[in-house]
Short mmCIF file of C-alpha atoms in Angstrom, two decimals:
data_model
loop_
_atom_site.label_atom_id
_atom_site.label_comp_id
_atom_site.label_asym_id
_atom_site.label_seq_id
_atom_site.Cartn_x
_atom_site.Cartn_y
_atom_site.Cartn_z
CA PHE A 98 111.95 137.49 77.58
CA PHE A 99 113.31 136.08 74.34
CA GLU A 100 115.09 132.96 75.58
CA SER A 101 112.71 132.32 78.50
CA SER A 102 109.85 132.06 76.01
CA TRP A 103 111.07 128.82 74.39
CA TYR A 104 113.47 127.27 76.91
CA TYR A 105 111.04 124.40 77.57
CA ALA A 106 111.55 123.27 73.97
CA ARG A 107 115.31 123.74 74.00
CA PHE A 108 115.59 121.66 77.18
CA ALA A 109 114.38 118.68 75.16
CA SER A 110 117.21 119.25 72.63
CA TYR A 111 119.74 120.89 74.92
CA ASP A 112 122.81 119.53 73.12
CA SER A 113 121.58 119.92 69.53
CA LYS A 114 124.31 121.65 67.51
CA ASN A 115 122.91 121.60 63.98
CA SER A 116 119.55 123.18 64.72
CA MET A 117 117.63 124.96 67.43
CA LEU A 118 115.50 121.84 68.06
CA ASP A 119 115.49 118.22 66.93
CA HIS A 120 113.16 115.20 67.03
CA ARG A 121 113.37 114.95 70.81
CA ALA A 122 111.25 118.10 71.07
CA ASP A 123 108.47 116.26 69.25
CA TYR A 124 108.59 113.54 71.90
CA TRP A 125 108.53 115.83 74.96
CA LEU A 126 106.24 118.62 73.81
CA PRO A 127 103.75 119.95 74.66
CA VAL A 128 104.65 120.49 78.33
CA ASP A 129 102.27 118.47 80.51
CA GLN A 130 101.97 121.00 83.32
CA TYR A 131 102.82 124.70 83.49
CA VAL A 132 103.13 126.09 87.04
CA GLY A 133 103.85 129.76 87.61
CA GLY A 134 103.18 132.63 89.98
CA VAL A 135 100.14 134.64 88.96
CA GLU A 136 102.11 137.86 88.28
CA HIS A 137 104.85 136.12 86.31
CA ALA A 138 102.70 133.65 84.43
CA ILE A 139 100.46 136.16 82.65
CA LEU A 140 103.16 137.78 80.52
CA HIS A 141 105.37 134.71 80.25
CA LEU A 142 102.41 132.62 79.12
CA LEU A 143 101.57 135.21 76.47
CA TYR A 144 105.15 135.34 75.12
CA SER A 145 105.58 131.56 75.27
CA ARG A 146 102.45 130.95 73.22
CA PHE A 147 103.53 133.59 70.69
CA PHE A 148 106.99 132.04 70.30
CA TYR A 149 105.61 128.50 70.12
CA LYS A 150 103.30 129.40 67.26
CA CYS A 151 106.24 131.08 65.52
CA LEU A 152 108.36 127.91 65.97
CA ARG A 153 105.44 125.88 64.65
CA ASN A 154 105.26 128.05 61.51
CA LEU A 155 108.99 127.51 61.02
CA GLY A 156 108.45 123.74 61.19
CA LEU A 157 110.51 123.32 64.38
CA VAL A 158 107.70 122.05 66.64
CA LYS A 159 104.34 120.37 66.18
CA GLY A 160 100.97 121.36 67.60
CA ASP A 161 99.43 124.71 68.43
CA GLU A 162 99.96 125.14 72.18
CA PRO A 163 103.12 124.75 74.29
CA PHE A 164 101.37 123.70 77.53
CA SER A 165 98.62 121.14 78.16
CA ARG A 166 97.64 122.34 81.66
CA LEU A 167 98.09 125.61 83.51
CA LEU A 168 98.26 126.24 87.26
CA CYS A 169 98.80 129.82 88.41
CA GLN A 170 99.69 129.78 92.10
CA GLY A 171 98.75 132.58 94.44
CA MET A 172 101.00 134.86 96.43
CA VAL A 173 102.22 134.68 100.04
CA LEU A 174 100.79 137.47 102.18
CA LYS A 175 101.81 138.83 105.55
CA ASN A 176 99.26 140.83 107.51
CA GLY A 177 97.15 141.01 104.36
CA SER A 178 99.91 142.48 102.14
CA LYS A 179 102.06 140.82 99.50
CA MET A 180 105.51 139.94 100.78
CA SER A 181 108.04 142.31 99.28
CA LYS A 182 111.61 143.34 100.02
CA SER A 183 110.67 146.95 99.31
CA LYS A 184 107.93 146.77 101.96
CA GLY A 185 110.29 145.09 104.39
CA ASN A 186 107.75 142.39 105.27
CA ALA A 187 109.45 139.39 103.68
CA VAL A 188 110.06 136.34 105.87
CA ASP A 189 113.54 134.84 105.70
CA PRO A 190 112.98 131.08 105.29
CA GLU A 191 116.47 130.04 106.43
CA PRO A 192 115.92 130.35 110.22
CA LEU A 193 112.57 128.56 109.89
CA ILE A 194 114.11 125.74 107.85
CA LYS A 195 116.87 125.37 110.46
CA GLU A 196 114.29 125.18 113.26
CA TYR A 197 111.52 123.16 111.63
CA GLY A 198 112.99 121.66 108.44
CA ALA A 199 112.11 122.31 104.80
CA ASP A 200 109.40 119.63 104.83
CA THR A 201 107.48 121.50 107.53
CA ILE A 202 107.53 124.79 105.63
CA ARG A 203 106.43 123.05 102.43
CA LEU A 204 103.61 121.23 104.24
CA PHE A 205 102.33 124.46 105.80
CA MET A 206 102.36 126.38 102.52
CA MET A 207 100.51 123.65 100.63
CA PHE A 208 97.96 123.18 103.41
CA ALA A 209 97.28 126.84 104.20
CA ALA A 210 95.27 127.58 101.05
CA PRO A 211 94.29 126.19 97.63
CA PRO A 212 97.26 126.63 95.26
CA GLU A 213 95.54 129.20 93.04
CA GLN A 214 94.74 131.47 96.02
CA SER A 215 97.01 133.66 98.11
CA LEU A 216 97.97 132.34 101.54
CA GLU A 217 98.49 134.28 104.74
CA TRP A 218 101.85 133.56 106.37
CA SER A 219 101.40 132.27 109.91
CA GLU A 220 104.01 131.23 112.46
CA GLU A 221 101.29 129.24 114.23
CA GLY A 222 100.50 127.48 110.96
CA VAL A 223 104.14 126.43 110.63
CA LYS A 224 104.09 125.09 114.20
CA GLY A 225 100.90 123.18 113.40
CA ALA A 226 102.54 121.56 110.38
CA SER A 227 105.50 120.63 112.58
CA ARG A 228 103.19 118.99 115.13
CA PHE A 229 101.56 116.88 112.41
CA ILE A 230 104.92 115.65 111.07
CA LYS A 231 105.98 114.77 114.62
CA LYS A 232 102.72 112.86 115.04
CA ILE A 233 103.46 110.82 111.91
CA TRP A 234 106.96 110.20 113.27
CA ARG A 235 105.58 108.92 116.60
CA ILE A 236 103.02 106.67 114.92
CA VAL A 237 105.62 105.08 112.64
CA HIS A 238 108.07 104.47 115.46
CA SER A 239 105.34 103.06 117.73
CA HIS A 240 104.44 100.71 114.90
CA ILE A 241 108.08 99.69 114.44
CA ASP A 242 108.58 99.18 118.19
CA SER A 243 105.53 96.92 118.37
CA GLY A 244 107.05 94.69 115.69
CA LEU A 245 106.65 95.05 111.93
CA PRO A 246 104.43 92.39 110.31
CA THR A 247 106.53 89.61 108.80
CA GLU A 248 103.91 89.04 106.10
CA ILE A 249 101.23 91.21 104.58
CA ASP A 250 98.34 89.03 103.43
CA PRO A 251 95.13 90.31 101.86
CA PHE A 252 92.33 89.71 104.34
CA GLU A 253 88.75 90.66 105.00
CA PRO A 254 88.31 92.93 108.05
CA HIS A 255 86.99 91.00 111.04
CA ASP A 256 84.98 93.73 112.76
CA GLY A 257 83.52 97.19 112.33
CA GLU A 258 86.68 98.99 113.52
CA GLU A 259 88.87 97.15 111.02
CA LEU A 260 86.34 97.72 108.26
CA THR A 261 86.21 101.45 109.03
CA LEU A 262 90.00 101.77 108.81
CA LYS A 263 90.23 99.64 105.65
CA ARG A 264 87.57 101.74 103.93
CA LYS A 265 89.20 104.98 105.13
CA ILE A 266 92.59 103.93 103.70
CA HIS A 267 91.25 103.29 100.22
CA LYS A 268 88.85 106.24 100.18
CA THR A 269 91.78 108.48 101.09
CA LEU A 270 93.99 106.95 98.39
CA ALA A 271 91.26 107.59 95.81
CA LYS A 272 90.61 111.15 96.99
CA VAL A 273 94.26 112.20 97.25
CA LYS A 274 95.02 110.76 93.80
CA ASP A 275 92.13 112.79 92.37
CA ASP A 276 93.21 115.91 94.29
CA PHE A 277 96.76 115.59 92.97
CA GLU A 278 96.04 114.66 89.36
CA ARG A 279 92.72 116.25 88.38
CA ARG A 280 91.65 118.86 90.92
CA GLN A 281 95.15 120.03 91.95
CA THR A 282 93.81 120.95 95.40
CA PHE A 283 96.75 119.93 97.53
CA ASN A 284 95.30 121.45 100.71
CA THR A 285 92.31 119.09 100.65
CA ALA A 286 94.64 116.16 99.92
CA ILE A 287 96.63 116.97 103.06
CA ALA A 288 93.42 117.33 105.08
CA ALA A 289 92.32 113.85 103.94
CA ILE A 290 95.70 112.38 104.95
CA MET A 291 95.35 114.01 108.37
CA GLU A 292 91.89 112.43 108.77
CA LEU A 293 93.28 109.01 107.90
CA THR A 294 96.10 109.48 110.41
CA ASN A 295 93.56 110.20 113.15
CA THR A 296 91.58 107.07 112.22
CA ILE A 297 94.36 104.60 113.12
CA PRO A 298 93.44 103.14 116.56
CA SER A 299 96.29 103.47 119.06
CA SER A 300 95.68 99.85 120.11
CA TYR A 301 96.83 98.75 116.63
CA LEU A 302 100.30 100.15 117.39
CA THR A 303 101.00 98.04 120.46
CA LYS A 304 102.74 94.70 120.93
CA THR A 305 99.47 93.16 122.08
CA ALA A 306 97.68 94.05 118.83
CA SER A 307 96.43 91.13 116.76
CA LYS A 308 98.14 90.08 113.53
CA HIS A 309 95.35 91.60 111.44
CA ASN A 310 95.44 94.84 113.44
CA ARG A 311 99.17 95.20 112.82
CA MET A 312 98.82 94.41 109.10
CA LEU A 313 96.05 96.98 108.75
CA ALA A 314 98.09 99.60 110.65
CA HIS A 315 101.04 98.81 108.37
CA GLU A 316 98.89 99.35 105.27
CA ALA A 317 97.58 102.65 106.63
CA ILE A 318 101.05 103.91 107.59
CA LYS A 319 102.59 102.96 104.24
CA SER A 320 99.73 104.69 102.42
CA ILE A 321 100.14 107.86 104.50
CA ILE A 322 103.89 108.03 103.83
CA LEU A 323 103.44 107.42 100.10
CA MET A 324 100.74 110.09 99.82
CA LEU A 325 102.78 112.63 101.77
CA SER A 326 106.07 111.93 99.99
CA PRO A 327 105.55 114.47 97.15
CA ILE A 328 104.93 117.14 99.82
CA THR A 329 107.39 116.14 102.57
CA PRO A 330 109.95 114.03 100.68
CA HIS A 331 112.79 114.03 103.20
CA VAL A 332 110.96 112.73 106.27
CA CYS A 333 108.92 110.29 104.18
CA ARG A 334 112.01 108.76 102.58
CA HIS A 335 113.59 108.36 106.01
CA LEU A 336 110.47 106.70 107.48
CA TRP A 337 110.11 104.47 104.42
CA ILE A 338 113.61 103.14 105.01
CA LYS A 339 112.75 102.58 108.69
CA LEU A 340 109.87 100.35 107.56
CA ASN A 341 112.45 98.09 105.89
CA GLU A 342 110.96 98.61 102.44
CA PRO A 343 113.28 97.09 99.79
CA LYS A 344 112.69 99.74 97.14
CA ASP A 345 113.36 103.48 97.46
CA ILE A 346 110.15 105.43 97.89
CA ILE A 347 110.73 107.51 94.74
CA TYR A 348 110.38 104.32 92.67
CA GLU A 349 107.14 103.21 94.32
CA LEU A 350 103.90 103.26 92.33
CA TRP A 351 100.66 104.64 93.72
CA PRO A 352 98.98 101.91 95.80
CA LYS A 353 96.24 99.98 94.03
CA ILE A 354 92.83 101.11 95.24
CA ASN A 355 90.62 98.29 96.52
CA GLU A 356 87.22 99.03 94.98
CA HIS A 357 85.57 96.41 97.18
CA ALA A 358 86.78 98.22 100.29
CA LEU A 359 85.09 101.43 99.07
CA GLU A 360 81.65 99.86 99.17
CA GLU A 361 79.48 101.11 101.99
CA ASN A 362 77.79 98.50 104.18
CA VAL A 363 75.32 101.07 105.51
CA ILE A 364 72.75 102.59 103.15
CA ASN A 365 69.97 105.16 103.49
CA ILE A 366 66.40 104.02 102.83
CA ALA A 367 63.75 106.66 102.16
CA ILE A 368 60.38 106.08 103.86
CA GLN A 369 57.35 107.26 101.90
CA ILE A 370 53.74 107.35 103.02
CA ASN A 371 51.37 107.35 100.06
CA GLY A 372 54.23 108.48 97.84
CA LYS A 373 55.36 111.40 100.03
CA LEU A 374 58.76 111.36 101.75
CA ARG A 375 58.28 111.28 105.50
CA SER A 376 61.51 109.87 106.96
CA THR A 377 64.77 108.04 106.26
CA ILE A 378 66.55 105.20 108.03
CA LYS A 379 70.04 103.71 107.91
CA ILE A 380 70.29 99.96 107.46
CA ASN A 381 73.01 97.42 106.85
CA LYS A 382 73.30 96.36 103.24
CA GLY A 383 71.84 92.91 102.54
CA ILE A 384 69.03 92.94 105.13
CA ASN A 385 65.95 91.20 103.73
CA GLN A 386 62.69 93.03 103.08
CA SER A 387 60.76 91.63 106.05
CA LYS A 388 63.37 92.96 108.51
CA ILE A 389 63.38 96.35 106.76
CA GLU A 390 59.59 96.51 107.02
CA ALA A 391 59.80 95.77 110.76
CA ILE A 392 62.38 98.56 111.23
CA VAL A 393 60.25 101.02 109.23
CA LEU A 394 57.06 100.23 111.16
CA SER A 395 58.89 100.82 114.44
CA ASP A 396 60.31 104.15 113.27
CA GLN A 397 58.82 106.93 115.45
CA THR A 398 58.33 109.38 112.58
CA THR A 399 56.63 106.73 110.47
CA GLN A 400 54.28 105.81 113.31
CA LYS A 401 52.97 109.38 113.47
CA PHE A 402 51.77 109.14 109.86
CA ILE A 403 50.25 105.65 110.03
CA LYS A 404 48.62 105.89 113.45
CA ASN A 405 45.00 104.71 113.33
CA LYS A 406 45.38 103.96 109.61
CA GLU A 407 45.27 100.72 107.68
CA ILE A 408 48.32 99.64 105.66
CA ASN A 409 46.98 98.40 102.34
CA LYS A 410 50.27 97.77 100.56
CA ILE A 411 54.03 98.00 101.04
CA VAL A 412 56.24 98.71 98.02
CA TYR A 413 59.99 98.21 98.43
CA VAL A 414 62.61 99.38 95.95
CA GLU A 415 65.82 97.59 96.90
CA ASN A 416 68.44 99.75 98.62
CA LYS A 417 66.49 102.93 97.80
CA LEU A 418 63.03 103.37 99.33
CA ILE A 419 59.99 101.80 100.92
CA ASN A 420 56.49 103.17 100.33
CA LEU A 421 53.54 102.48 102.64
CA VAL A 422 50.14 102.82 101.00
CA VAL A 423 47.66 103.60 103.80
CA SER A 424 44.03 104.62 104.08
#
């Protein structure tokens, strides 16, 4: 345990000959993210912290802790038991990698469970991951066959279908970024990418699709590949090249999130009768008060409470509620 307890510091000064560590350790430490299996991490984390504090007291490093963030990943189970050579229940990954590819195995393992929990090994789960990768492959090649857009201009969606896809793209980018960076819930990130994939209309991938449809499909496909690339790097790099992107995918930045696209056009309005909540309605943002009042008065639930009663006053709080004062 001796050398493994401070290797992260030595890596930063790997060729230092005059001392154990040099100024480069000050630049790189503390480690941004510690990832380790739950059984290994407990003792190693204890020893690493002990050694780091010792190195600090010797004036070789700065700060009190060696790691800024900790993620202890769960174990892989088979039939409810931990995989173990002694139990004879370990799965040899080589045949699976030869049949499905390393990306498929990685996708399955990251999707099967939150990283801090144990996951149950499933051949069907691996096949499911393979089907999803093949779906991405088909979508990208259908898009390429229909003709890649020669220009990608920013534009406002023309109809509800375009608006739905545009909003879904940028909501997914925001969620996956948060899942990767803050929450570290990679399974929910993959689920969100799958949802976005299912949102792309098949008509957008045909030669008869409009210019805007193709541009929107291109934006969605690029976003999907970029989001998946940390999980399935090989297939994503290949597809990125197929899209004729000039820069290698590993040098791409996270797409800029369009805050305007995240805004919902439909809002919920609470309907109160004499201050008590009786119903809710969905309306398009920007509708004027007179139209909202007409919609509320025609609402079946509202009519039950105002039947044979006189409306004395209507109070409207914009984009929130409408209150009918009746007697």
